[in-house]
C-alpha positions as protocol buffer text, in pm:
chain_id: "A"
residue {
  index: 1
  type: MET
  ca { x: -3291 y: -11313 z: 16722 }
}
residue {
  index: 2
  type: THR
  ca { x: -3306 y: -10947 z: 16825 }
}
residue {
  index: 3
  type: TRP
  ca { x: -3320 y: -10833 z: 17187 }
}
residue {
  index: 4
  type: PRO
  ca { x: -3685 y: -10714 z: 17169 }
}
residue {
  index: 5
  type: ALA
  ca { x: -3789 y: -11047 z: 17020 }
}
residue {
  index: 6
  type: LEU
  ca { x: -3586 y: -11235 z: 17280 }
}
residue {
  index: 7
  type: ILE
  ca { x: -3746 y: -11037 z: 17562 }
}
residue {
  index: 8
  type: LYS
  ca { x: -4091 y: -11085 z: 17413 }
}
residue {
  index: 9
  type: ASN
  ca { x: -4033 y: -11460 z: 17380 }
}
residue {
  index: 10
  type: SER
  ca { x: -3898 y: -11482 z: 17733 }
}
residue {
  index: 11
  type: LEU
  ca { x: -4201 y: -11303 z: 17871 }
}
residue {
  index: 12
  type: HIS
  ca { x: -4426 y: -11530 z: 17670 }
}
residue {
  index: 13
  type: CYS
  ca { x: -4240 y: -11852 z: 17759 }
}
residue {
  index: 14
  type: GLY
  ca { x: -4141 y: -11752 z: 18111 }
}
residue {
  index: 15
  type: TRP
  ca { x: -3827 y: -11620 z: 18275 }
}
residue {
  index: 16
  type: LEU
  ca { x: -3679 y: -11968 z: 18287 }
}
residue {
  index: 17
  type: PHE
  ca { x: -3602 y: -11965 z: 17916 }
}
residue {
  index: 18
  type: PHE
  ca { x: -3464 y: -11610 z: 17921 }
}
residue {
  index: 19
  type: PHE
  ca { x: -3225 y: -11638 z: 18213 }
}
residue {
  index: 20
  type: GLY
  ca { x: -3166 y: -12012 z: 18232 }
}
residue {
  index: 21
  type: VAL
  ca { x: -3202 y: -12248 z: 18524 }
}
residue {
  index: 22
  type: GLY
  ca { x: -2861 y: -12171 z: 18675 }
}
residue {
  index: 23
  type: VAL
  ca { x: -2918 y: -11797 z: 18704 }
}
residue {
  index: 24
  type: LEU
  ca { x: -3267 y: -11838 z: 18848 }
}
residue {
  index: 25
  type: MET
  ca { x: -3145 y: -12093 z: 19102 }
}
residue {
  index: 26
  type: GLY
  ca { x: -2865 y: -11853 z: 19193 }
}
residue {
  index: 27
  type: PHE
  ca { x: -3117 y: -11573 z: 19255 }
}
residue {
  index: 28
  type: LEU
  ca { x: -3336 y: -11807 z: 19458 }
}
residue {
  index: 29
  type: ARG
  ca { x: -3040 y: -11919 z: 19670 }
}
residue {
  index: 30
  type: LEU
  ca { x: -2938 y: -11554 z: 19719 }
}
residue {
  index: 31
  type: PHE
  ca { x: -3293 y: -11468 z: 19828 }
}
residue {
  index: 32
  type: LEU
  ca { x: -3297 y: -11758 z: 20074 }
}
residue {
  index: 33
  type: ALA
  ca { x: -2951 y: -11670 z: 20213 }
}
residue {
  index: 34
  type: LEU
  ca { x: -3057 y: -11307 z: 20262 }
}
residue {
  index: 35
  type: SER
  ca { x: -3370 y: -11430 z: 20438 }
}
residue {
  index: 36
  type: VAL
  ca { x: -3156 y: -11628 z: 20682 }
}
residue {
  index: 37
  type: ILE
  ca { x: -2926 y: -11328 z: 20740 }
}
residue {
  index: 38
  type: ALA
  ca { x: -3231 y: -11108 z: 20804 }
}
residue {
  index: 39
  type: GLY
  ca { x: -3360 y: -11365 z: 21051 }
}
residue {
  index: 40
  type: HIS
  ca { x: -3028 y: -11365 z: 21237 }
}
residue {
  index: 41
  type: ALA
  ca { x: -3029 y: -10986 z: 21236 }
}
residue {
  index: 42
  type: GLY
  ca { x: -3364 y: -10988 z: 21412 }
}
residue {
  index: 43
  type: GLY
  ca { x: -3587 y: -10840 z: 21145 }
}
residue {
  index: 44
  type: SER
  ca { x: -3452 y: -10701 z: 20822 }
}
residue {
  index: 45
  type: VAL
  ca { x: -3128 y: -10616 z: 20645 }
}
residue {
  index: 46
  type: PHE
  ca { x: -3137 y: -10297 z: 20438 }
}
residue {
  index: 47
  type: GLY
  ca { x: -3517 y: -10314 z: 20449 }
}
residue {
  index: 48
  type: PHE
  ca { x: -3526 y: -10677 z: 20329 }
}
residue {
  index: 49
  type: ALA
  ca { x: -3697 y: -10926 z: 20557 }
}
residue {
  index: 50
  type: GLY
  ca { x: -3750 y: -11218 z: 20318 }
}
residue {
  index: 51
  type: VAL
  ca { x: -3929 y: -11532 z: 20427 }
}
residue {
  index: 52
  type: ASN
  ca { x: -3921 y: -11713 z: 20759 }
}
residue {
  index: 53
  type: PRO
  ca { x: -3558 y: -11823 z: 20811 }
}
residue {
  index: 54
  type: LEU
  ca { x: -3665 y: -12177 z: 20906 }
}
residue {
  index: 55
  type: TYR
  ca { x: -3838 y: -12215 z: 20569 }
}
residue {
  index: 56
  type: ALA
  ca { x: -3543 y: -12051 z: 20393 }
}
residue {
  index: 57
  type: VAL
  ca { x: -3294 y: -12300 z: 20540 }
}
residue {
  index: 58
  type: SER
  ca { x: -3517 y: -12596 z: 20451 }
}
residue {
  index: 59
  type: ALA
  ca { x: -3563 y: -12472 z: 20094 }
}
residue {
  index: 60
  type: PHE
  ca { x: -3190 y: -12405 z: 20063 }
}
residue {
  index: 61
  type: PHE
  ca { x: -3114 y: -12765 z: 20171 }
}
residue {
  index: 62
  type: ILE
  ca { x: -3367 y: -12903 z: 19922 }
}
residue {
  index: 63
  type: ILE
  ca { x: -3221 y: -12698 z: 19637 }
}
residue {
  index: 64
  type: SER
  ca { x: -2869 y: -12801 z: 19738 }
}
residue {
  index: 65
  type: GLY
  ca { x: -2973 y: -13167 z: 19734 }
}
residue {
  index: 66
  type: PHE
  ca { x: -3109 y: -13136 z: 19381 }
}
residue {
  index: 67
  type: TYR
  ca { x: -2796 y: -12949 z: 19276 }
}
residue {
  index: 68
  type: MET
  ca { x: -2565 y: -13216 z: 19422 }
}
residue {
  index: 69
  type: ALA
  ca { x: -2764 y: -13489 z: 19248 }
}
residue {
  index: 70
  type: MET
  ca { x: -2727 y: -13299 z: 18920 }
}
residue {
  index: 71
  type: VAL
  ca { x: -2352 y: -13257 z: 18972 }
}
residue {
  index: 72
  type: LEU
  ca { x: -2310 y: -13625 z: 19057 }
}
residue {
  index: 73
  type: ASN
  ca { x: -2506 y: -13734 z: 18749 }
}
residue {
  index: 74
  type: GLU
  ca { x: -2332 y: -13497 z: 18507 }
}
residue {
  index: 75
  type: LYS
  ca { x: -1979 y: -13412 z: 18618 }
}
residue {
  index: 76
  type: TYR
  ca { x: -1882 y: -13717 z: 18825 }
}
residue {
  index: 77
  type: LYS
  ca { x: -2071 y: -13985 z: 18636 }
}
residue {
  index: 78
  type: GLU
  ca { x: -1760 y: -14168 z: 18511 }
}
residue {
  index: 79
  type: ILE
  ca { x: -1531 y: -14080 z: 18804 }
}
residue {
  index: 80
  type: SER
  ca { x: -1471 y: -14274 z: 19124 }
}
residue {
  index: 81
  type: PRO
  ca { x: -1631 y: -14160 z: 19450 }
}
residue {
  index: 82
  type: ILE
  ca { x: -1286 y: -14089 z: 19597 }
}
residue {
  index: 83
  type: VAL
  ca { x: -1222 y: -13824 z: 19330 }
}
residue {
  index: 84
  type: PHE
  ca { x: -1561 y: -13669 z: 19410 }
}
residue {
  index: 85
  type: TYR
  ca { x: -1491 y: -13654 z: 19783 }
}
residue {
  index: 86
  type: LYS
  ca { x: -1142 y: -13511 z: 19727 }
}
residue {
  index: 87
  type: SER
  ca { x: -1294 y: -13243 z: 19507 }
}
residue {
  index: 88
  type: ARG
  ca { x: -1553 y: -13157 z: 19772 }
}
residue {
  index: 89
  type: LEU
  ca { x: -1286 y: -13152 z: 20043 }
}
residue {
  index: 90
  type: PHE
  ca { x: -1062 y: -12911 z: 19853 }
}
residue {
  index: 91
  type: ARG
  ca { x: -1359 y: -12692 z: 19769 }
}
residue {
  index: 92
  type: LEU
  ca { x: -1520 y: -12675 z: 20115 }
}
residue {
  index: 93
  type: PHE
  ca { x: -1236 y: -12680 z: 20368 }
}
residue {
  index: 94
  type: PRO
  ca { x: -1045 y: -12363 z: 20269 }
}
residue {
  index: 95
  type: THR
  ca { x: -1359 y: -12149 z: 20280 }
}
residue {
  index: 96
  type: TYR
  ca { x: -1473 y: -12318 z: 20600 }
}
residue {
  index: 97
  type: TYR
  ca { x: -1143 y: -12251 z: 20777 }
}
residue {
  index: 98
  type: ILE
  ca { x: -1143 y: -11886 z: 20668 }
}
residue {
  index: 99
  type: GLY
  ca { x: -1494 y: -11852 z: 20815 }
}
residue {
  index: 100
  type: LEU
  ca { x: -1391 y: -12037 z: 21130 }
}
residue {
  index: 101
  type: VAL
  ca { x: -1093 y: -11807 z: 21188 }
}
residue {
  index: 102
  type: LEU
  ca { x: -1306 y: -11497 z: 21123 }
}
residue {
  index: 103
  type: ALA
  ca { x: -1570 y: -11621 z: 21368 }
}
residue {
  index: 104
  type: LEU
  ca { x: -1304 y: -11682 z: 21633 }
}
residue {
  index: 105
  type: VAL
  ca { x: -1156 y: -11336 z: 21582 }
}
residue {
  index: 106
  type: VAL
  ca { x: -1490 y: -11155 z: 21586 }
}
residue {
  index: 107
  type: SER
  ca { x: -1650 y: -11337 z: 21877 }
}
residue {
  index: 108
  type: PHE
  ca { x: -1364 y: -11493 z: 22072 }
}
residue {
  index: 109
  type: ALA
  ca { x: -1490 y: -11372 z: 22412 }
}
residue {
  index: 110
  type: ALA
  ca { x: -1836 y: -11526 z: 22367 }
}
residue {
  index: 111
  type: ILE
  ca { x: -1692 y: -11852 z: 22232 }
}
residue {
  index: 112
  type: ALA
  ca { x: -1436 y: -11875 z: 22514 }
}
residue {
  index: 113
  type: ASP
  ca { x: -1707 y: -11812 z: 22773 }
}
residue {
  index: 114
  type: ARG
  ca { x: -1928 y: -12085 z: 22626 }
}
residue {
  index: 115
  type: PHE
  ca { x: -1633 y: -12323 z: 22580 }
}
residue {
  index: 116
  type: GLY
  ca { x: -1532 y: -12277 z: 22944 }
}
residue {
  index: 117
  type: GLY
  ca { x: -1865 y: -12419 z: 23061 }
}
residue {
  index: 118
  type: LEU
  ca { x: -1825 y: -12747 z: 22872 }
}
residue {
  index: 119
  type: SER
  ca { x: -1715 y: -13077 z: 23024 }
}
residue {
  index: 120
  type: LEU
  ca { x: -1381 y: -13221 z: 22913 }
}
residue {
  index: 121
  type: GLY
  ca { x: -1544 y: -13469 z: 22674 }
}
residue {
  index: 122
  type: ALA
  ca { x: -1765 y: -13200 z: 22527 }
}
residue {
  index: 123
  type: LYS
  ca { x: -1459 y: -12978 z: 22473 }
}
residue {
  index: 124
  type: PHE
  ca { x: -1284 y: -13255 z: 22277 }
}
residue {
  index: 125
  type: TYR
  ca { x: -1601 y: -13316 z: 22075 }
}
residue {
  index: 126
  type: PHE
  ca { x: -1646 y: -12943 z: 22011 }
}
residue {
  index: 127
  type: VAL
  ca { x: -1289 y: -12908 z: 21879 }
}
residue {
  index: 128
  type: PHE
  ca { x: -1318 y: -13227 z: 21669 }
}
residue {
  index: 129
  type: GLN
  ca { x: -1647 y: -13131 z: 21506 }
}
residue {
  index: 130
  type: ASN
  ca { x: -1528 y: -12781 z: 21425 }
}
residue {
  index: 131
  type: LEU
  ca { x: -1192 y: -12893 z: 21282 }
}
residue {
  index: 132
  type: PHE
  ca { x: -1328 y: -13170 z: 21061 }
}
residue {
  index: 133
  type: ILE
  ca { x: -1684 y: -13051 z: 20978 }
}
residue {
  index: 134
  type: PHE
  ca { x: -1810 y: -13387 z: 21098 }
}
residue {
  index: 135
  type: GLY
  ca { x: -2068 y: -13457 z: 21365 }
}
residue {
  index: 136
  type: GLN
  ca { x: -2185 y: -13100 z: 21412 }
}
residue {
  index: 137
  type: ASP
  ca { x: -2547 y: -13203 z: 21405 }
}
residue {
  index: 138
  type: LEU
  ca { x: -2511 y: -13498 z: 21642 }
}
residue {
  index: 139
  type: SER
  ca { x: -2485 y: -13279 z: 21952 }
}
residue {
  index: 140
  type: TYR
  ca { x: -2826 y: -13136 z: 21865 }
}
residue {
  index: 141
  type: VAL
  ca { x: -2979 y: -13469 z: 21766 }
}
residue {
  index: 142
  type: PHE
  ca { x: -2877 y: -13635 z: 22091 }
}
residue {
  index: 143
  type: CYS
  ca { x: -2930 y: -13319 z: 22304 }
}
residue {
  index: 144
  type: MET
  ca { x: -2583 y: -13345 z: 22455 }
}
residue {
  index: 145
  type: LYS
  ca { x: -2535 y: -13160 z: 22782 }
}
residue {
  index: 146
  type: THR
  ca { x: -2298 y: -12866 z: 22776 }
}
residue {
  index: 147
  type: ALA
  ca { x: -2193 y: -12873 z: 23140 }
}
């Protein structure tokens, strides 16, 4: 099929068939991530404001849930759950620790100031949840006191 015919068919059938699901989901995730960044920046980034960051985060979680279900059903269908969790661990932790170190370097003063106001138990919990990526949401769910 020639390029003009392919483009014509994609316009007729929709962009989904021209680009594929993966590319469109990638663009959607990029759009949502940029919306969250713009929200954190307090308005826009390079003139891009996107959608409300709260909606962007929710949509990103929904898409990620569908994606994880697809991965589990296709790639890890015949493999044990331990292999899946090892794979996720080796994929997530290196990037997470790089981001954690960068965050500490960039905003050490603010983090140290906030950390200093925590109780001893909260300090242990803070270190635990940031080292192991486990329980980070529980402090918000249970409205734990910081002092």
